[in-house]
Short mmCIF file of C-alpha atoms and ligand atoms in Angstrom, two decimals:
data_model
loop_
_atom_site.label_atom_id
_atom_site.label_comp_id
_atom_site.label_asym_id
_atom_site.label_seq_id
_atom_site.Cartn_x
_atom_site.Cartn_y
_atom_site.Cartn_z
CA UNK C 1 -96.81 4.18 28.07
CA UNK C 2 -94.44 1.79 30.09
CA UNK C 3 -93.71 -0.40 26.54
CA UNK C 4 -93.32 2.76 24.74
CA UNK C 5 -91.16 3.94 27.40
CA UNK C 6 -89.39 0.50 27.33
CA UNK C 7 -88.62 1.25 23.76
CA UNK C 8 -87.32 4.90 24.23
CA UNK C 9 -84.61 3.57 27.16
CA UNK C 10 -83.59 0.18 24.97
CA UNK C 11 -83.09 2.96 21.76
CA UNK C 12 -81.39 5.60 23.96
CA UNK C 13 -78.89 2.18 25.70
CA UNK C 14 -78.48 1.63 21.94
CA UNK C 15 -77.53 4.68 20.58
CA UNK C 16 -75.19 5.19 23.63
CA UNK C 17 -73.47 2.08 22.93
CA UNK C 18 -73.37 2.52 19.20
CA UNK C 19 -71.53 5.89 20.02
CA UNK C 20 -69.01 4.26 22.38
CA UNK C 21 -68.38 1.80 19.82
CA UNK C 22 -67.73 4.61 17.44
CA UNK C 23 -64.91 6.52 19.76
CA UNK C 24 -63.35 3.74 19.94
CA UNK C 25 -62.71 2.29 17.12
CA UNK C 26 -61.79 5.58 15.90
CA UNK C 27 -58.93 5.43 18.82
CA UNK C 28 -58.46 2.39 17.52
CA UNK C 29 -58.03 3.61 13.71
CA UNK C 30 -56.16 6.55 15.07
CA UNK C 31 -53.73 3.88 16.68
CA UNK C 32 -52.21 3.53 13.17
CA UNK C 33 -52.25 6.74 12.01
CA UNK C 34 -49.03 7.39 14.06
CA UNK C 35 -46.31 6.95 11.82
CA UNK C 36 -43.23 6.07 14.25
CA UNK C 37 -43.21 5.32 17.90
CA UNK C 38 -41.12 8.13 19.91
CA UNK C 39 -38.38 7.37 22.46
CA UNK C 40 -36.98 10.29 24.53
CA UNK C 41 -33.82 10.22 26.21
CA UNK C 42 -33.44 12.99 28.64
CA UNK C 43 -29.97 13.50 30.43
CA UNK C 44 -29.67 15.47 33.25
CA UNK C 45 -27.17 18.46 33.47
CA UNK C 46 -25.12 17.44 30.62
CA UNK C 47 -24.29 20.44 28.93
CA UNK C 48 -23.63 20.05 24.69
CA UNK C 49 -19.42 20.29 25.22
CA UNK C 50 -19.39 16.91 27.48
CA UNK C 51 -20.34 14.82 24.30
CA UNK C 52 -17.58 13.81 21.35
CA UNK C 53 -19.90 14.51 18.44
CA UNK C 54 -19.79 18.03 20.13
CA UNK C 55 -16.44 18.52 20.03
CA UNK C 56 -15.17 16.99 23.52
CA UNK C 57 -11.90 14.92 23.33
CA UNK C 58 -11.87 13.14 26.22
CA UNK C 59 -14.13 9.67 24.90
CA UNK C 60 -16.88 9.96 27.65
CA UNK C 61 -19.73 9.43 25.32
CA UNK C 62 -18.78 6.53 22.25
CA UNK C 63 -22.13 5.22 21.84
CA UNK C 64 -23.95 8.51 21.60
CA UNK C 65 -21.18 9.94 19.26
CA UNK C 66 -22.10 6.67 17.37
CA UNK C 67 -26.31 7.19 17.23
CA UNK C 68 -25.14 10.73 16.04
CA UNK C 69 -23.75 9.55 13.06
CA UNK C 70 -26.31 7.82 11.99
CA UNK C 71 -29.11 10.60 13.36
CA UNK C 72 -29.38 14.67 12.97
CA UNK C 73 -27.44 16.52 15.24
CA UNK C 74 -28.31 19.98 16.13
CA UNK C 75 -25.32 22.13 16.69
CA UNK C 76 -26.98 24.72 18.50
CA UNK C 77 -29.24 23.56 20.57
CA UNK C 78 -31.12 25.03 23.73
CA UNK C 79 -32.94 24.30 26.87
CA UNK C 80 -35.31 27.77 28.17
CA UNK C 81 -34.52 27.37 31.71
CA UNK C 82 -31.06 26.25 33.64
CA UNK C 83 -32.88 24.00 35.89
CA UNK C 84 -34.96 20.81 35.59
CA UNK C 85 -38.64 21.70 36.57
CA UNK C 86 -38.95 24.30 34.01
CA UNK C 87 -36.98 22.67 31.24
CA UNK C 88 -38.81 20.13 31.00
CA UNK C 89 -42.05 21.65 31.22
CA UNK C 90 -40.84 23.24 28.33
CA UNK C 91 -39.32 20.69 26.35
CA UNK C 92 -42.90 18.48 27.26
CA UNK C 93 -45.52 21.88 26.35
CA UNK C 94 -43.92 23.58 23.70
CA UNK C 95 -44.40 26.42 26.00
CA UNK C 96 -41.69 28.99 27.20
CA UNK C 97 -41.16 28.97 31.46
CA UNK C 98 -43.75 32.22 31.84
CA UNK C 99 -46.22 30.73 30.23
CA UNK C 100 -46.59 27.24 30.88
CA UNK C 101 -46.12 28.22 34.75
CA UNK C 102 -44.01 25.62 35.86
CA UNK C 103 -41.08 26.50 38.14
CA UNK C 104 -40.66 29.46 40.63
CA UNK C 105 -37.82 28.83 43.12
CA UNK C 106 -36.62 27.03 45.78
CA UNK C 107 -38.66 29.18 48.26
CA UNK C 108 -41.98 28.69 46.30
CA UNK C 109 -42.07 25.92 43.52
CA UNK C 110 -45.07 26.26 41.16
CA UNK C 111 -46.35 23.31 39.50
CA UNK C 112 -47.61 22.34 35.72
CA UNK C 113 -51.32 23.07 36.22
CA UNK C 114 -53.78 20.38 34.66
CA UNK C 115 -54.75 22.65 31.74
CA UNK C 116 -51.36 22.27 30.11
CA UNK C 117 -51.46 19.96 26.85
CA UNK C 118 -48.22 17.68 26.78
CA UNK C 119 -46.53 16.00 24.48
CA UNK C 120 -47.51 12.85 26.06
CA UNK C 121 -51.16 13.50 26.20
CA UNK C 122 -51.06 14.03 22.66
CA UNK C 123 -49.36 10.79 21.59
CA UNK C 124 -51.36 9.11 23.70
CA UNK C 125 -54.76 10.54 22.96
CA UNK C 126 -53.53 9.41 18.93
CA UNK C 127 -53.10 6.30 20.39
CA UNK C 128 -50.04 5.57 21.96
CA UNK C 129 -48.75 3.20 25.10
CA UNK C 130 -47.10 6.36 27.02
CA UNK C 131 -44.41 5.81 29.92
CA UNK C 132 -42.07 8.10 32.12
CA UNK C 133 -38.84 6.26 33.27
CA UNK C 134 -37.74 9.31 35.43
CA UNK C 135 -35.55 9.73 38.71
CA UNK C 136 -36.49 13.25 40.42
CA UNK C 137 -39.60 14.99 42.15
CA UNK C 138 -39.65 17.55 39.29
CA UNK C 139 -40.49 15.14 36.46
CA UNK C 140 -43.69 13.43 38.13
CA UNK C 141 -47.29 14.18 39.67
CA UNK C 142 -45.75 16.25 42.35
CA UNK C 143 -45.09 19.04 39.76
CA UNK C 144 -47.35 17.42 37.11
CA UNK C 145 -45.47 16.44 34.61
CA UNK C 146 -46.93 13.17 35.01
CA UNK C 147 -49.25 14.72 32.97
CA UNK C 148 -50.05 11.81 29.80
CA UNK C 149 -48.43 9.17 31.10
CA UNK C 150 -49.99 6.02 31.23
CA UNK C 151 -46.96 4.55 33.41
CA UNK C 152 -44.84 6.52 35.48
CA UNK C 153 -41.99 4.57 36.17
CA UNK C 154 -40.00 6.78 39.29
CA UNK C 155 -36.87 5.76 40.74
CA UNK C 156 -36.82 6.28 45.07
CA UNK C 157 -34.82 9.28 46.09
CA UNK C 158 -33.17 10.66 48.82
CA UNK C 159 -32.25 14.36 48.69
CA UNK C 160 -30.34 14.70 45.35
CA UNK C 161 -28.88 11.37 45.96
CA UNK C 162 -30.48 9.01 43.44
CA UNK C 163 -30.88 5.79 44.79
CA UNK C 164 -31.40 4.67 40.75
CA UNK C 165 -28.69 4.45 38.10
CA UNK C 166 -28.46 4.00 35.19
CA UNK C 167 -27.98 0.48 35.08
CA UNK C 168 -31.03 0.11 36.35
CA UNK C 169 -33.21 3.14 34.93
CA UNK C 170 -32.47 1.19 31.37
CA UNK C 171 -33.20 -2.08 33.24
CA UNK C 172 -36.74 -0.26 34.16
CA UNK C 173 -36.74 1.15 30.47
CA UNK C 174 -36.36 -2.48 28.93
CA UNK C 175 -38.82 -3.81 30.64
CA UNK C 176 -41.38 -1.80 29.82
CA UNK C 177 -40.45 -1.99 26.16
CA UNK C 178 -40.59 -6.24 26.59
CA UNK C 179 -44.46 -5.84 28.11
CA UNK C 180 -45.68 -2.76 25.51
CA UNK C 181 -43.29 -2.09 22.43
CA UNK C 182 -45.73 -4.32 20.02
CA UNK C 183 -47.38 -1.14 20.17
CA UNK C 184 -47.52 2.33 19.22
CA UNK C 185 -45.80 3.95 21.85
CA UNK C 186 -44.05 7.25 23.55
CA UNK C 187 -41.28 6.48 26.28
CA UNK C 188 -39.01 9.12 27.86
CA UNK C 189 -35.95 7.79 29.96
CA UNK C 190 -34.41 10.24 31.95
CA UNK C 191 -31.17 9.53 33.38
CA UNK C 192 -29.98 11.33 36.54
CA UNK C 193 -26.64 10.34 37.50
CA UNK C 194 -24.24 13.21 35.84
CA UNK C 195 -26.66 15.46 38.32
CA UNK C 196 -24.72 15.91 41.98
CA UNK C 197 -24.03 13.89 43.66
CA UNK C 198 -21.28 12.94 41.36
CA UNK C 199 -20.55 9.16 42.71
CA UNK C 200 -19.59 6.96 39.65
CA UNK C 201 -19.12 3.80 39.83
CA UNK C 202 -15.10 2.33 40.33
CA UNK C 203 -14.90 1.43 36.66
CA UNK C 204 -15.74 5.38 35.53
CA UNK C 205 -13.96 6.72 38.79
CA UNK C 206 -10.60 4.92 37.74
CA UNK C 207 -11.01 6.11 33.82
CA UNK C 208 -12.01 8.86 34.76
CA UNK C 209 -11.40 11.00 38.11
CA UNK C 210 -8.44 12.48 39.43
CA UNK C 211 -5.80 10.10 40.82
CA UNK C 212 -6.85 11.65 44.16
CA UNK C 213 -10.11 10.26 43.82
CA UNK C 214 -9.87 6.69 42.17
CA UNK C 215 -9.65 4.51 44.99
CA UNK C 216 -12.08 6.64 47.28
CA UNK C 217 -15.52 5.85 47.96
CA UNK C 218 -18.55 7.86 48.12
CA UNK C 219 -18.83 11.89 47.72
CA UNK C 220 -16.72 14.64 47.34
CA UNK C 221 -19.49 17.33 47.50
CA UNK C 222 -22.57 18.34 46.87
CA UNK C 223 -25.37 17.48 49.38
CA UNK C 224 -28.46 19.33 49.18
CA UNK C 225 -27.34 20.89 52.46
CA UNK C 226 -23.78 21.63 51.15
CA UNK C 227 -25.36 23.29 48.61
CA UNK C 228 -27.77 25.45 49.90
CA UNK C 229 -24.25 26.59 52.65
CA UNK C 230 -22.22 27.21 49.20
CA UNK C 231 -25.28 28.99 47.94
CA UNK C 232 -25.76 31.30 50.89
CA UNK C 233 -21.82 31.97 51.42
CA UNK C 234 -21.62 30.09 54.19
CA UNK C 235 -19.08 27.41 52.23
CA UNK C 236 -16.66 28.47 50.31
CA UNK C 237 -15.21 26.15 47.03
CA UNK C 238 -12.13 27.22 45.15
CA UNK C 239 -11.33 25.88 41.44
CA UNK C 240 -9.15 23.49 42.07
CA UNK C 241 -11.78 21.45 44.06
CA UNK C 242 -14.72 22.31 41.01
CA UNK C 243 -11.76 20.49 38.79
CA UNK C 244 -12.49 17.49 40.98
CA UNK C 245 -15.92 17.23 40.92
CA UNK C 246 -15.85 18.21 37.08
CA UNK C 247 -13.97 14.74 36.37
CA UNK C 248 -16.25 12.65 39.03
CA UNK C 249 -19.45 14.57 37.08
CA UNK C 250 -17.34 13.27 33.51
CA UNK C 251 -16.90 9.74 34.69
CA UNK C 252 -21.13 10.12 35.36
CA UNK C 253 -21.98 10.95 31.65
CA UNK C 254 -19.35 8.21 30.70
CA UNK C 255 -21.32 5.36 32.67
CA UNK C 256 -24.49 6.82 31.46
CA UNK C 257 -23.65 6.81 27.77
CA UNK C 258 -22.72 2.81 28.23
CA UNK C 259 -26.37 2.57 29.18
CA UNK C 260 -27.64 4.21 26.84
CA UNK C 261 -25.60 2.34 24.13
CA UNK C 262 -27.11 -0.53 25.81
CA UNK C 263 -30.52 0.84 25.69
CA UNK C 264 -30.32 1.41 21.43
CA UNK C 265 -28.41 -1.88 20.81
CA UNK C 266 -31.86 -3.41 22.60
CA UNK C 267 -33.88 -1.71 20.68
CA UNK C 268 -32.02 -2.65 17.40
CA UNK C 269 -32.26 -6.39 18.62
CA UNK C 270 -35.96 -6.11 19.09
CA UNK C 271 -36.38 -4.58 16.06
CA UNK C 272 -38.15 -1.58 17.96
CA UNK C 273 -35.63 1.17 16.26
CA UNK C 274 -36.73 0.42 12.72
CA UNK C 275 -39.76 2.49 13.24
CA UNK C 276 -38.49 4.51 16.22
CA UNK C 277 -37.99 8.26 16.25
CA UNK C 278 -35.21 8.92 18.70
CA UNK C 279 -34.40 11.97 20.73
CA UNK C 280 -31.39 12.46 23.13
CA UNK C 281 -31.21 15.87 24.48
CA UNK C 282 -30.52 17.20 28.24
CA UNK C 283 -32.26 19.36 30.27
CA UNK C 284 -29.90 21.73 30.81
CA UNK C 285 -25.75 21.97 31.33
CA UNK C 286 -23.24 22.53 34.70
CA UNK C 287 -21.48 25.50 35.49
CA UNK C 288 -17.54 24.72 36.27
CA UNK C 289 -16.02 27.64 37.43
CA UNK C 290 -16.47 29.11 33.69
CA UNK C 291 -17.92 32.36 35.09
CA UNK C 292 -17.01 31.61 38.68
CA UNK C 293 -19.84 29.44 39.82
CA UNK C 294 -20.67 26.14 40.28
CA UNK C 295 -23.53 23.47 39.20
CA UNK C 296 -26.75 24.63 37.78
CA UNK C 297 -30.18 27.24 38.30
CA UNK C 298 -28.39 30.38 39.27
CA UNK C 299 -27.40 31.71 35.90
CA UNK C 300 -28.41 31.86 32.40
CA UNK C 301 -25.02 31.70 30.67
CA UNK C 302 -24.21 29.55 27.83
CA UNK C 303 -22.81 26.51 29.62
CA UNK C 304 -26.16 26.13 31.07
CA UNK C 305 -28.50 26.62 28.38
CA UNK C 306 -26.15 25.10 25.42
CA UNK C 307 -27.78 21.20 25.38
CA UNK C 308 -27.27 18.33 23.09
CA UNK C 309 -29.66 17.54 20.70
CA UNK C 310 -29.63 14.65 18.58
CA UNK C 311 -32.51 13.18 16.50
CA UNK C 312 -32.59 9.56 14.17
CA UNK C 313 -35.35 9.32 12.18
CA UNK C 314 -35.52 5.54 11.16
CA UNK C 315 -35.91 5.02 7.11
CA UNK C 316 -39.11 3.37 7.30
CA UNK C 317 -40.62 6.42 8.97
CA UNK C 318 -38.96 8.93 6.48
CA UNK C 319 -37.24 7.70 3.52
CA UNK C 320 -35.41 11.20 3.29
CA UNK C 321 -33.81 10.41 6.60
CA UNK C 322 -31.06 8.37 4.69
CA UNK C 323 -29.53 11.23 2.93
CA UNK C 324 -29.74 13.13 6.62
CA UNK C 325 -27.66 10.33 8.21
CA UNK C 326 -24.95 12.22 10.26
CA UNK C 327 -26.05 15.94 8.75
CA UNK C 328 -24.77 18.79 11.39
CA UNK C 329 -27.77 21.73 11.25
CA UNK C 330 -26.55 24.83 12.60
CA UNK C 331 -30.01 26.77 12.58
CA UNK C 332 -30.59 27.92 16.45
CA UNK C 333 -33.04 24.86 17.70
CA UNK C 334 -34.91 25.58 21.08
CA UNK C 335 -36.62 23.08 23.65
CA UNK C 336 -40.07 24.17 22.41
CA UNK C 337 -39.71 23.32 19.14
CA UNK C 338 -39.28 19.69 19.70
CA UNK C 339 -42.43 18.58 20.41
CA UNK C 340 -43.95 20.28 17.15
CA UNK C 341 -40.89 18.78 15.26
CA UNK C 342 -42.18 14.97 16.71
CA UNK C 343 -45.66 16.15 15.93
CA UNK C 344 -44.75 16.48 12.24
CA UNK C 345 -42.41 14.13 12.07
CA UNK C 346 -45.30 11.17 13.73
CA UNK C 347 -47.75 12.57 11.32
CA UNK C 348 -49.71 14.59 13.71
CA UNK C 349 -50.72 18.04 13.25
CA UNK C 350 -48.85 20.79 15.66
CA UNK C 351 -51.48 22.51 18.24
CA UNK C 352 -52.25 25.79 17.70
CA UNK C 353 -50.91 27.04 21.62
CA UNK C 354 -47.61 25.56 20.95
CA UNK C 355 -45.06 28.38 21.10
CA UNK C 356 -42.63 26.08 19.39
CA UNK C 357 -42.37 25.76 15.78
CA UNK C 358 -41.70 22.20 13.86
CA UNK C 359 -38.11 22.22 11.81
CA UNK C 360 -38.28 21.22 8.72
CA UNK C 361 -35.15 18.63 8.28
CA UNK C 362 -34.49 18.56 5.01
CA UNK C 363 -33.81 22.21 4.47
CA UNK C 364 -33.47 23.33 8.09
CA UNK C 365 -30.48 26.07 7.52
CA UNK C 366 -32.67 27.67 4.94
CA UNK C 367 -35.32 28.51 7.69
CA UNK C 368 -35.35 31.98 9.90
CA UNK C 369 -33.37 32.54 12.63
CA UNK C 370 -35.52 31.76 15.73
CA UNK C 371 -34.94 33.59 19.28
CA UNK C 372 -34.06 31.54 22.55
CA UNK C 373 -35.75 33.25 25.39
CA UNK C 374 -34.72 31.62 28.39
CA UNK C 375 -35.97 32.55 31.89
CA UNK C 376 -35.73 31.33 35.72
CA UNK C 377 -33.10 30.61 37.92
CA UNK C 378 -33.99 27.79 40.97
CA UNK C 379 -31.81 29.95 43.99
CA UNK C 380 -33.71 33.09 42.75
CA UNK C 381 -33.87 35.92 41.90
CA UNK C 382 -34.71 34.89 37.96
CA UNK C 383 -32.89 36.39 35.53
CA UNK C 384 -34.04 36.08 31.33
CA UNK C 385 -32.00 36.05 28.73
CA UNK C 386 -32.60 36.42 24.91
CA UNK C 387 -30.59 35.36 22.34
CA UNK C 388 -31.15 36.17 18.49
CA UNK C 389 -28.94 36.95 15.56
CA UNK C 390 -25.77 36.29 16.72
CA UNK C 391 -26.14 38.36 19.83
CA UNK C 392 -26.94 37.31 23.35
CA UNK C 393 -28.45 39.28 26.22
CA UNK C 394 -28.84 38.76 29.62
CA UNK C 395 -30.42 40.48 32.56
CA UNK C 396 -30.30 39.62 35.93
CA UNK C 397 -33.31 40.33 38.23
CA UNK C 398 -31.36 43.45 39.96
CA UNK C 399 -31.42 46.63 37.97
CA UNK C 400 -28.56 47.87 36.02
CA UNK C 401 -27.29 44.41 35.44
CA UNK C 402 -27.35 44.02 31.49
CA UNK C 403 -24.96 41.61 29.51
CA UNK C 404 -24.40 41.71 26.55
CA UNK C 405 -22.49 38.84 24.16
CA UNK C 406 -21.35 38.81 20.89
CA UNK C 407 -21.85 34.87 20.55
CA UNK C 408 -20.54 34.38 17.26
CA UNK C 409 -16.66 35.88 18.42
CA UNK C 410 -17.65 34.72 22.08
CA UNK C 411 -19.64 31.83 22.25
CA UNK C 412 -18.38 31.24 25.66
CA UNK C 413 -19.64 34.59 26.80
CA UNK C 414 -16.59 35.91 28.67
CA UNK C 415 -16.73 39.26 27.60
CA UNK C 416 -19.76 41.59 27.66
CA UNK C 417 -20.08 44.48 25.28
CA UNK C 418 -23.54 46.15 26.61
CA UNK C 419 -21.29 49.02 27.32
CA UNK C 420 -19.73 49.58 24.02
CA UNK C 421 -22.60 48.48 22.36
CA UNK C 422 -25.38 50.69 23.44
CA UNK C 423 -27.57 50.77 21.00
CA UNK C 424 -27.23 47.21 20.20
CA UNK C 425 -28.13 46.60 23.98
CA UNK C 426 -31.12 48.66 23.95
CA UNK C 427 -32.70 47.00 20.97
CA UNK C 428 -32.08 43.21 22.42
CA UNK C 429 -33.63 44.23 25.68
CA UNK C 430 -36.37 45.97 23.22
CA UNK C 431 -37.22 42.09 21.31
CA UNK C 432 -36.46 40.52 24.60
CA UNK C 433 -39.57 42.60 26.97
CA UNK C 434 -41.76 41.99 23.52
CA UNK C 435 -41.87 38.54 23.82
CA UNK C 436 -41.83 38.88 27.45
CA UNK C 437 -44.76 40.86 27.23
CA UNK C 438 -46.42 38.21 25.11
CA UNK C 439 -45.53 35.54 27.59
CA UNK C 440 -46.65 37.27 30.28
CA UNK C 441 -49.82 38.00 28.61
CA UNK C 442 -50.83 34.44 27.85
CA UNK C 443 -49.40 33.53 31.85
CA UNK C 444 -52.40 36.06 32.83
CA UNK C 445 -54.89 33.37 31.06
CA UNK C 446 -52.87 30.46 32.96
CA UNK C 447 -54.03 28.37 36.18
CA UNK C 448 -51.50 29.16 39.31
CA UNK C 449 -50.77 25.65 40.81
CA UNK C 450 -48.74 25.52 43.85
CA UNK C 451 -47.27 22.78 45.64
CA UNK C 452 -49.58 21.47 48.64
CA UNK C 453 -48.54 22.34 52.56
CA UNK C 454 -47.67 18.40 53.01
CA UNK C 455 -45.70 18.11 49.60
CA UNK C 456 -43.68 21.40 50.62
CA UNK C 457 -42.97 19.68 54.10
CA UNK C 458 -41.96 16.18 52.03
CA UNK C 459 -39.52 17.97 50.35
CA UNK C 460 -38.35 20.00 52.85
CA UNK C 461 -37.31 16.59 54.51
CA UNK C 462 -36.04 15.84 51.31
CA UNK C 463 -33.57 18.82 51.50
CA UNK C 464 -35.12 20.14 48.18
CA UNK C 465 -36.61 23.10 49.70
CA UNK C 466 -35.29 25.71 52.24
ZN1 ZN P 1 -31.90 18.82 35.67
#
């Protein structure tokens, strides 16, 4: 009995390591079945007008105007949520804000529950070195959008004061790419600094700012403790201060587009880009003053949602690609339907739960119009707003408070129509509380995560939470 016994545990060992073996090779073999590696670069609040391929004449942004001529750039472009935490979660889930559960408000932040599926977890489980080069609570395991990462690369913070820029966030980036881009691999590099506090360094501040403000040092405004007093009415701003900070925030997105054009010339030397597919986008824009606020997460208007998106597909990874070198698609593109779009575009089948579809790129203005439902505002109460067909509406969360835009003759949404248009306003609110009604549907199947009592007190020290 023992020998026969002997036998049975020695065949079982065998069979168990004969199956290990099997997994991974296959991970191995699935290693090359990605086509392209992916890099994503993720500005924060840098809404689409900032950048010179989109139209702005002031030069803040040469080398990204530059990577868009030689990339896709997607005229219309938008984020689902006018603040980071659910953005991203969006732009990383292919999942809109009520369903992949990821945001709330500043009195009750919920968090990316474990049963999400990420970008990142997909690349990596096809075989792919995956790394987060991020600078804010909302992008790592506090909220969990650490979530596939095999390195999560997170610069200190204090407050909203990062103590990383974006000298060194591509430092970080670089070196990462020295130690693991031999490999297949998925890298996003988020850069922080447009975000307030708007502090940019002398060079940028005497390009850039106001004469007033070119030989001072340090910050005009925008602690997380002057903004919660602005946000409560207790501290009043007028325009011609907003005009201020708008240059300082310009003279940001200038320094952080030299990075970044030292980021891709890197790349090009290391002879990474050849079979790199390349995203810069933003997580969502800045309100100045254009409908009498200031910053970001209280409203749902067009300079918040509006983002740039740019995408270079390398010729080795699509031949096609050469004929879309510098190609302007106007076709609506939302957050959500990135990740399918990488999916495709890595060779990689798009998962059935993603709420995003994948673009195709060669014919893209030939596709249906898609709807941008965007939801969630981070000082509360959320608002949602739906835009489809050349027609925008948006409804705060107290009653009676309907907008409606005609966004082809108003793009900047200045002047609503719901009441001369009341049919037209009842059948957007209609599609809008369908695909609510869908989202909310699928939230009912979703985990509720909420932050821990020692993570709410960590950020309450960090002023990020009332
Ligand atoms: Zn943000």
């Amino acid at each position: 009995m023992k020998t026969r016994l002997r036998k049975t545990l020695i065949l079982a060992a065998c069979l168990v390591i004969i199956f290990e073996l099997t997994v991974l090779g296959m991970r191995h073999l699935r290693a090359y079945t990605l086509r392209a590696n992916v890099v994503l670069i993720l500005l924060d609040t840098v809404r689409a007008d900032r950048l010179g391929c989109y139209g702005n004449s002031e030069g803040l942004t040469p080398n990204i105007d530059r990577f868009a001529e030689d990339s896709v750039r997607f005229e219309y472009a938008y984020s689902h949520a006018p603040w980071t935490l659910p953005s991203v979660a969006s732009l990383y889930t292919s999942r809109h804000p009520m369903k992949h559960g990821a945001g709330g408000d500043i009195n009750s932040f919920t968090i990316l529950p474990d049963s999400a599926q990420t970008l990142a977890e997909i690349l990596r489980d096809a075989g792919a070195k995956t790394a987060a080069v991020v600078n804010v609570s909302f992008l790592t395991k506090t909220f969990g959008l650490h979530q596939g990462f095999g390195t999560m690369n997170v610069g200190r913070e204090v407050g909203n004061e990062v103590c990383r820029t974006a000298d060194q966030t591509t430092d970080a980036a670089l070196t990462w790419l020295s130690q693991n881009g031999k490999k297949r691999f998925f890298l996003v590099v988020h850069y922080f600094d447009p975000h307030l506090i708007y502090d940019p360094p002398k060079e940028y501040r005497m390009r850039f700012a106001d004469a007033v403000d070119r030989d001072t040092e340090g910050t005009l405004f925008g602690s997380r403790q002057q903004m919660l007093a602005f946000r409560s009415g207790k501290l009043k701003l007028d325009e011609p201060l907003v005009r201020r900070l708008e240059k300082l925030h310009n003279a940001e997105i200038a320094f952080v587009d030299a990075q970044i054009g030292r980021l891709l010339s890197t790349l090009a030397e290391m002879k990474i880009s050849d079979e790199t597919v390349i995203v810069i986008t933003s997580d969502h824009g800045e309100e100045f003053w254009d409908h009498g606020g200031f910053e970001h997460g209280h409203t749902l208007y067009h300079e918040l949602l509006h983002v740039p998106l740019i995408l270079h597909i390398p010729s080795g990874v699509d031949t096609r690609s050469i004929e879309l070198k510098g190609k302007t698609v106007s076709l609506p593109l939302r957050h959500i339907d990135v990740a399918p779009t990488l999916c495709q575009l890595v060779g990689l089948e798009t998962p059935d739960d993603f709420d995003g579809m994948a673009i195709d790129i060669t014919s893209p203005d030939t596709e249906p119009t898609r709807p941008v439902l965007a939801q969630g505002n981070m000082w509360g109460p959320a608002g949602v707003s739906y835009q489809y067909d050349g027609h925008k509406v948006i409804q705060e969360a107290s009653p009676g408070s309907t907008l409606l835009f005609d966004i082809t003759d108003d793009p900047m949404e200045t002047r609503d129509i719901s009441q001369a248009s009341p049919e037209l306003t009842e059948k957007m609110v209609s599609l809008m509380n369908r695909l609510l009604d869908e989202q909310r549907h699928a939230n009912a199947e979703t985990d509720k995560a909420l932050l821990t009592e020692t993570e709410k007190e960590r950020l309450r020290s960090l002023g990020y939470m009332k």
